[in-house]
Amino acid sequence: MASFQHCFFLHHNYPSSTHLRMFVSPKPSFCCRLSSSSSSSSATTLTTSVDDALERSASDRNAIRLGLPSKGRLGSETLDLLKDCQLSVMQVNPRQYVADIPQIPNLEVWFQRSNDIVRKLLSGDLDLGIVGLDTLSEYGQGKADLIIVHDALDYGDCRLSIAIPRYGIFETINSLNELAQMPQWTAEKPLRIATGFSHLGPKFMKENGFKHVTFSTADGALEAAPAMGIADAIIDLVSSGTTLRENNLKEIEGGIFLESEAVLVASKKSLIERKGVLDTTREILERLEAHLRAVGQFTVTANMRGSSAEEVAERVLSQPSLSGLQGPTVSPVFCKKGGKVTADYYAIVICIPKNELYKSVRQLRDIGGSGVLISPLTYIFDEETPRWQNLLVKLGL
């Protein structure tokens, strides 16, 4: 298979904007990097000041730095998660790009664009960061110094996928293989794909046998590119798929590049060399794990008559939904009868997932449970966090 080469050039289809196009061609070509101008001088000044503040103190700083998304849904959901883990971010002014988390001393929070979080983890300006797996994969490109500490923070769910029109020459095309076999794609007339993923896009298409492809980035919503004639297909993030359907586009079998959600990532160098980073990472990880494990779990308490704790436990464990995390807790409930203290009842405490709650309550009542109390769980701490052990293995510790 011919090797893919990348190059960028500017084209001016519209007087008010400049588009960056990347061609993927089997022919040798020269490559260059072009940076777009800022939309305003004030934005440029702010970005420069943030970068300068980070980079000036990168080598001699003592504080541990956590990068968080500065805007959008990912940013707000990240703050919500940390708050639920008793790690509220304290920001004196919402316009400031630096904040702290009082519960963890010597930790600075830096609000950055997601792609800049990845870049600054690699440069050593940040020690930890929360980003989408798609951003990490696109800008981190598998670099060994980037270690995923927690791979499933349970928000920011989306998938990176290729989408094609439902009409015209694509009407009967329903798989990536069928798209690759279409005779239309030649060196003179390649498949044109609009995307913001200039690393993952070409990599995926090459791995799936596409020889004649060009890639371009366009201003505005990518979904409009095929209808405007700018591209034949798009590669973009998809959540529900509603936007694709409303723009007459469809996903195809085999066309999903990556299933993505928010992840906690760290610089391997910082974890090993920078004082306090490993301990701080452990605390953040354990708080995240404890909270996420408790989400959707409820404590169910009930009283039950029985001759002994063992007999009651046997009755409880005979029901498939009543085993809890590690089995039920059974303890005597003492009362005074005829001047004597006896234990006619036993208290049952179990942990039940939300989707099994009503079924479990019915099973408890069927075997003699009464006075059933239900309360949501906030945290479930394990003896040792599995992801912590995995991190130590990755670090060789």
XYZ file of C-alpha atoms in Angstrom:
397
model
C 0.000 0.000 0.000
C 1.275 3.419 -0.858
C 2.314 5.473 2.152
C 0.280 8.530 3.097
C 1.958 11.930 3.155
C 0.387 15.034 4.733
C 0.653 18.634 3.627
C -1.332 21.762 4.294
C -2.281 24.633 2.046
C -4.597 27.612 2.270
C -7.528 28.165 -0.030
C -9.900 31.133 -0.117
C -13.378 30.044 -1.149
C -14.922 32.692 1.064
C -13.788 36.312 1.378
C -14.364 36.414 5.139
C -12.503 33.284 6.203
C -9.408 31.228 5.603
C -9.632 27.440 5.423
C -6.939 24.934 6.224
C -6.881 21.867 4.019
C -4.795 18.762 4.487
C -4.251 16.401 1.599
C -3.371 12.770 2.075
C -1.616 11.488 -0.999
C 0.592 8.534 -1.916
C 2.991 10.963 -3.597
C 5.881 12.533 -1.668
C 5.113 16.028 -0.479
C 6.434 18.740 1.789
C 4.761 19.465 5.113
C 4.374 22.676 7.020
C 2.420 23.927 10.019
C 0.259 27.018 9.734
C -1.252 28.862 12.698
C -4.437 30.867 12.228
C -4.608 34.433 13.437
C -6.566 35.237 16.563
C -10.034 36.648 16.211
C -9.094 39.587 18.416
C -5.960 41.156 19.841
C -7.318 40.928 23.393
C -7.834 37.169 23.063
C -4.282 36.830 21.763
C -2.921 38.829 24.695
C -4.850 36.718 27.209
C -3.705 33.437 25.653
C -0.103 34.631 25.566
C -0.194 35.727 29.200
C -1.552 32.357 30.318
C 1.090 30.479 28.336
C 3.843 32.738 29.612
C 2.682 32.372 33.229
C 2.734 28.590 32.918
C 6.015 28.296 31.071
C 7.976 30.860 33.109
C 7.546 28.834 36.292
C 7.515 25.320 34.828
C 11.031 24.449 35.950
C 11.149 26.011 39.422
C 7.573 25.746 40.676
C 6.578 23.850 43.797
C 2.815 23.752 43.269
C 1.142 20.754 41.645
C -0.938 21.739 38.623
C -4.240 20.257 37.466
C -5.571 21.341 34.073
C -9.358 21.513 33.645
C -11.427 22.340 30.519
C -12.112 26.064 30.489
C -15.494 26.061 28.763
C -18.389 24.093 27.393
C -20.312 21.135 28.723
C -17.156 19.187 29.494
C -15.932 22.048 31.676
C -19.146 22.383 33.689
C -19.551 18.622 34.147
C -15.948 18.367 35.339
C -16.605 20.959 38.044
C -19.805 19.130 39.035
C -17.952 15.834 39.389
C -15.206 17.343 41.528
C -17.811 19.010 43.734
C -19.553 15.654 44.217
C -16.183 14.254 45.333
C -15.820 17.038 47.944
C -13.200 18.713 45.751
C -14.922 21.995 44.978
C -12.871 24.343 42.806
C -12.609 27.800 44.394
C -12.310 30.573 41.833
C -12.210 34.146 43.143
C -13.164 35.575 39.770
C -14.825 33.527 36.999
C -12.624 35.299 34.471
C -9.441 34.108 36.134
C -7.646 31.132 34.630
C -6.160 29.871 37.923
C -7.977 28.569 41.006
C -7.470 26.080 43.835
C -9.095 23.164 45.637
C -8.866 23.900 49.389
C -9.130 20.215 50.350
C -5.807 19.471 48.624
C -2.944 21.759 49.710
C -0.421 22.926 47.135
C -2.713 22.105 44.202
C -3.315 24.727 41.525
C -6.182 24.433 39.058
C -5.526 25.897 35.615
C -8.431 26.394 33.228
C -7.288 25.653 29.680
C -8.617 24.538 26.327
C -8.677 20.743 26.185
C -6.024 20.483 23.479
C -3.779 22.847 25.461
C -4.128 20.629 28.533
C -2.648 17.739 26.548
C 0.097 19.935 25.098
C 1.072 21.318 28.510
C 1.110 17.889 30.108
C 3.677 16.917 27.489
C 5.732 20.073 28.036
C 5.726 19.708 31.825
C 3.666 22.832 32.490
C 0.850 20.710 33.939
C 1.050 17.554 36.044
C -2.540 16.293 35.818
C -5.497 17.020 33.583
C -9.057 16.031 32.758
C -9.914 15.867 29.056
C -11.961 13.791 26.643
C -10.315 10.602 25.405
C -10.807 11.876 21.836
C -8.740 14.997 22.572
C -6.068 12.974 24.350
C -5.818 10.563 21.402
C -5.726 13.333 18.792
C -3.179 15.617 20.448
C -1.312 13.138 22.622
C -0.837 10.713 19.733
C 0.115 7.847 22.020
C 3.069 9.600 23.660
C 4.581 7.441 26.418
C 4.687 10.302 28.932
C 0.884 10.549 29.024
C -0.646 8.038 31.436
C -4.399 7.566 31.820
C -5.057 7.402 35.556
C -8.854 6.982 35.344
C -10.339 5.924 32.021
C -14.078 6.207 32.763
C -15.248 9.351 34.563
C -18.806 8.677 33.382
C -19.523 11.899 31.489
C -18.620 13.507 28.166
C -19.743 10.369 26.318
C -19.430 10.563 22.548
C -17.928 8.672 19.635
C -15.639 9.717 16.814
C -17.270 8.502 13.644
C -17.338 8.891 9.870
C -20.658 9.982 8.369
C -21.774 10.084 4.742
C -24.885 11.453 2.971
C -28.046 9.353 2.820
C -28.628 10.350 -0.797
C -26.965 10.196 -4.227
C -24.069 7.816 -4.776
C -24.003 7.003 -1.038
C -27.642 5.904 -0.758
C -26.821 2.162 -0.820
C -23.498 2.440 1.031
C -23.849 1.165 4.604
C -20.367 0.048 5.662
C -16.819 1.334 5.698
C -15.759 -1.516 3.432
C -18.405 -0.595 0.843
C -17.239 3.025 0.982
C -13.632 1.959 0.373
C -14.636 -0.192 -2.613
C -16.496 2.574 -4.460
C -14.848 3.003 -7.890
C -15.263 6.794 -7.794
C -12.181 7.334 -5.636
C -9.071 7.851 -7.740
C -5.878 9.858 -7.500
C -7.535 12.536 -9.639
C -10.809 12.464 -7.695
C -10.178 11.313 -4.117
C -12.718 10.903 -1.347
C -12.959 14.319 0.334
C -13.390 14.285 4.119
C -13.933 17.314 6.339
C -12.715 16.895 9.908
C -10.989 18.552 12.817
C -9.092 15.355 13.617
C -6.041 15.690 11.391
C -4.142 12.898 13.174
C -6.798 10.289 13.921
C -8.642 10.778 10.628
C -5.798 9.945 8.204
C -4.518 7.214 10.525
C -7.887 5.452 10.638
C -8.553 5.714 6.906
C -5.087 4.427 6.038
C -5.487 1.464 8.389
C -8.775 0.628 6.668
C -7.394 0.495 3.155
C -8.307 3.926 1.731
C -5.688 4.960 -0.836
C -7.190 8.094 -2.348
C -8.372 10.507 0.354
C -8.050 14.211 1.053
C -8.790 15.863 4.381
C -9.869 19.438 5.008
C -11.017 21.535 7.919
C -13.781 24.063 7.415
C -15.267 26.863 9.509
C -18.645 26.208 11.077
C -20.554 22.969 11.462
C -18.988 20.092 9.585
C -22.421 18.549 8.995
C -23.080 21.152 6.305
C -19.940 20.348 4.304
C -21.371 17.522 2.113
C -24.524 19.492 1.237
C -22.389 22.506 0.289
C -20.174 20.383 -1.927
C -17.081 21.048 0.212
C -16.669 17.388 1.174
C -18.044 13.933 0.411
C -18.011 12.802 4.051
C -17.172 14.058 7.514
C -15.334 12.680 10.539
C -16.664 14.224 13.726
C -17.813 13.570 17.278
C -21.310 12.124 17.596
C -23.435 11.934 20.734
C -27.050 11.073 19.953
C -26.794 11.238 16.158
C -29.686 13.710 15.929
C -27.600 16.427 14.250
C -26.428 13.946 11.614
C -29.972 12.822 10.847
C -31.234 16.397 10.638
C -28.536 17.106 8.047
C -29.291 13.984 5.998
C -26.143 12.165 7.069
C -25.676 8.619 8.371
C -23.087 6.637 10.272
C -21.951 3.386 8.698
C -20.903 -0.034 9.935
C -17.244 -0.104 10.931
C -17.038 3.679 10.825
C -16.597 4.376 14.530
C -13.007 5.384 15.291
C -13.198 5.801 19.025
C -15.635 5.601 21.946
C -14.814 8.596 24.117
C -15.568 9.973 27.572
C -13.760 12.154 30.096
C -10.525 10.739 31.520
C -8.001 11.745 34.189
C -4.519 11.839 32.669
C -1.099 12.548 34.161
C 2.453 13.247 33.082
C 4.540 10.155 33.794
C 7.578 12.342 34.374
C 5.724 14.441 36.948
C 4.416 11.363 38.765
C 7.926 9.989 39.130
C 10.027 13.114 39.574
C 7.898 15.924 41.019
C 7.426 15.892 44.789
C 3.865 15.309 45.965
C 2.318 14.611 42.551
C 1.930 10.879 43.133
C 0.304 11.355 46.554
C -2.053 14.020 45.207
C -2.949 11.784 42.278
C -3.797 8.970 44.672
C -6.117 11.172 46.733
C -7.944 12.499 43.657
C -8.215 8.991 42.203
C -9.588 7.465 45.411
C -12.186 10.211 45.759
C -13.257 9.746 42.139
C -13.423 5.965 42.457
C -15.406 6.070 45.698
C -17.978 8.497 44.322
C -18.365 6.902 40.889
C -18.776 3.453 42.414
C -21.549 4.778 44.650
C -23.505 6.476 41.864
C -26.831 4.693 41.405
C -26.383 2.542 44.538
C -28.735 2.500 47.538
C -28.471 1.181 51.087
C -31.466 -0.975 51.971
C -32.150 -1.751 55.627
C -34.902 -4.064 56.850
C -35.911 -5.985 59.984
C -36.521 -9.714 59.821
C -37.570 -12.371 62.349
C -35.233 -15.323 62.700
C -33.756 -17.906 65.015
C -30.176 -16.798 64.376
C -28.087 -14.449 62.245
C -26.953 -17.416 60.142
C -30.515 -18.559 59.457
C -31.563 -15.038 58.409
C -28.480 -14.654 56.212
C -29.278 -17.950 54.496
C -32.798 -16.741 53.723
C -31.498 -13.445 52.341
C -28.851 -15.100 50.162
C -31.455 -17.422 48.682
C -32.725 -14.423 46.707
C -30.617 -13.490 43.633
C -30.902 -9.709 44.083
C -30.013 -9.523 47.781
C -26.318 -10.408 47.892
C -25.121 -6.782 48.027
C -21.495 -5.873 47.386
C -19.985 -8.704 49.434
C -23.058 -10.201 51.092
C -25.623 -8.892 53.591
C -24.776 -7.460 56.987
C -26.937 -9.173 59.611
C -27.059 -7.923 63.202
C -29.444 -8.584 66.116
C -32.144 -6.096 67.078
C -32.576 -6.263 70.848
C -35.824 -5.678 72.704
C -36.992 -6.255 76.274
C -39.696 -8.871 76.929
C -40.813 -10.044 80.374
C -37.894 -8.273 81.939
C -35.396 -10.029 79.680
C -33.401 -8.681 76.720
C -33.926 -10.847 73.646
C -33.166 -10.661 69.938
C -36.285 -11.707 68.072
C -35.455 -9.577 65.025
C -32.354 -9.089 62.921
C -31.430 -6.009 60.913
C -30.437 -6.628 57.308
C -28.246 -4.084 55.501
C -27.424 -4.533 51.816
C -26.309 -2.361 48.893
C -28.617 -2.445 45.856
C -28.261 -0.862 42.374
C -31.038 1.549 41.445
C -32.292 -0.552 38.553
C -32.849 -3.536 40.905
C -34.240 -1.570 43.834
C -37.961 -2.362 43.632
C -37.387 -6.020 42.755
C -35.051 -6.357 45.739
C -37.511 -4.735 48.132
C -40.214 -7.157 46.992
C -37.877 -10.102 47.546
C -37.028 -8.845 51.041
C -40.714 -8.556 51.960
C -41.449 -11.994 50.514
C -38.976 -13.601 52.946
C -40.249 -11.689 55.961
C -38.566 -8.294 55.764
C -40.399 -5.318 57.265
C -39.711 -1.671 58.049
C -37.646 -1.335 54.892
C -35.537 1.853 54.795
C -33.769 3.121 51.663
C -31.087 5.804 51.364
C -28.731 6.751 48.527
C -25.004 6.083 48.827
C -22.442 8.861 48.399
C -19.140 6.984 48.528
C -17.928 3.396 48.465
C -14.264 3.094 49.414
C -12.481 -0.150 48.598
C -9.639 -1.496 50.701
C -7.399 -0.638 47.744
C -8.316 1.129 44.511
C -7.659 -1.189 41.528
C -6.755 1.728 39.283
C -4.138 2.842 41.804
C -2.473 -0.563 41.578
C -2.596 -0.366 37.776
C -0.950 3.064 37.899
C 1.899 1.771 40.065
C 2.465 -1.037 37.558
C 2.608 1.474 34.691
C 5.167 3.504 36.627
C 7.223 0.452 37.533
C 6.779 1.121 41.260
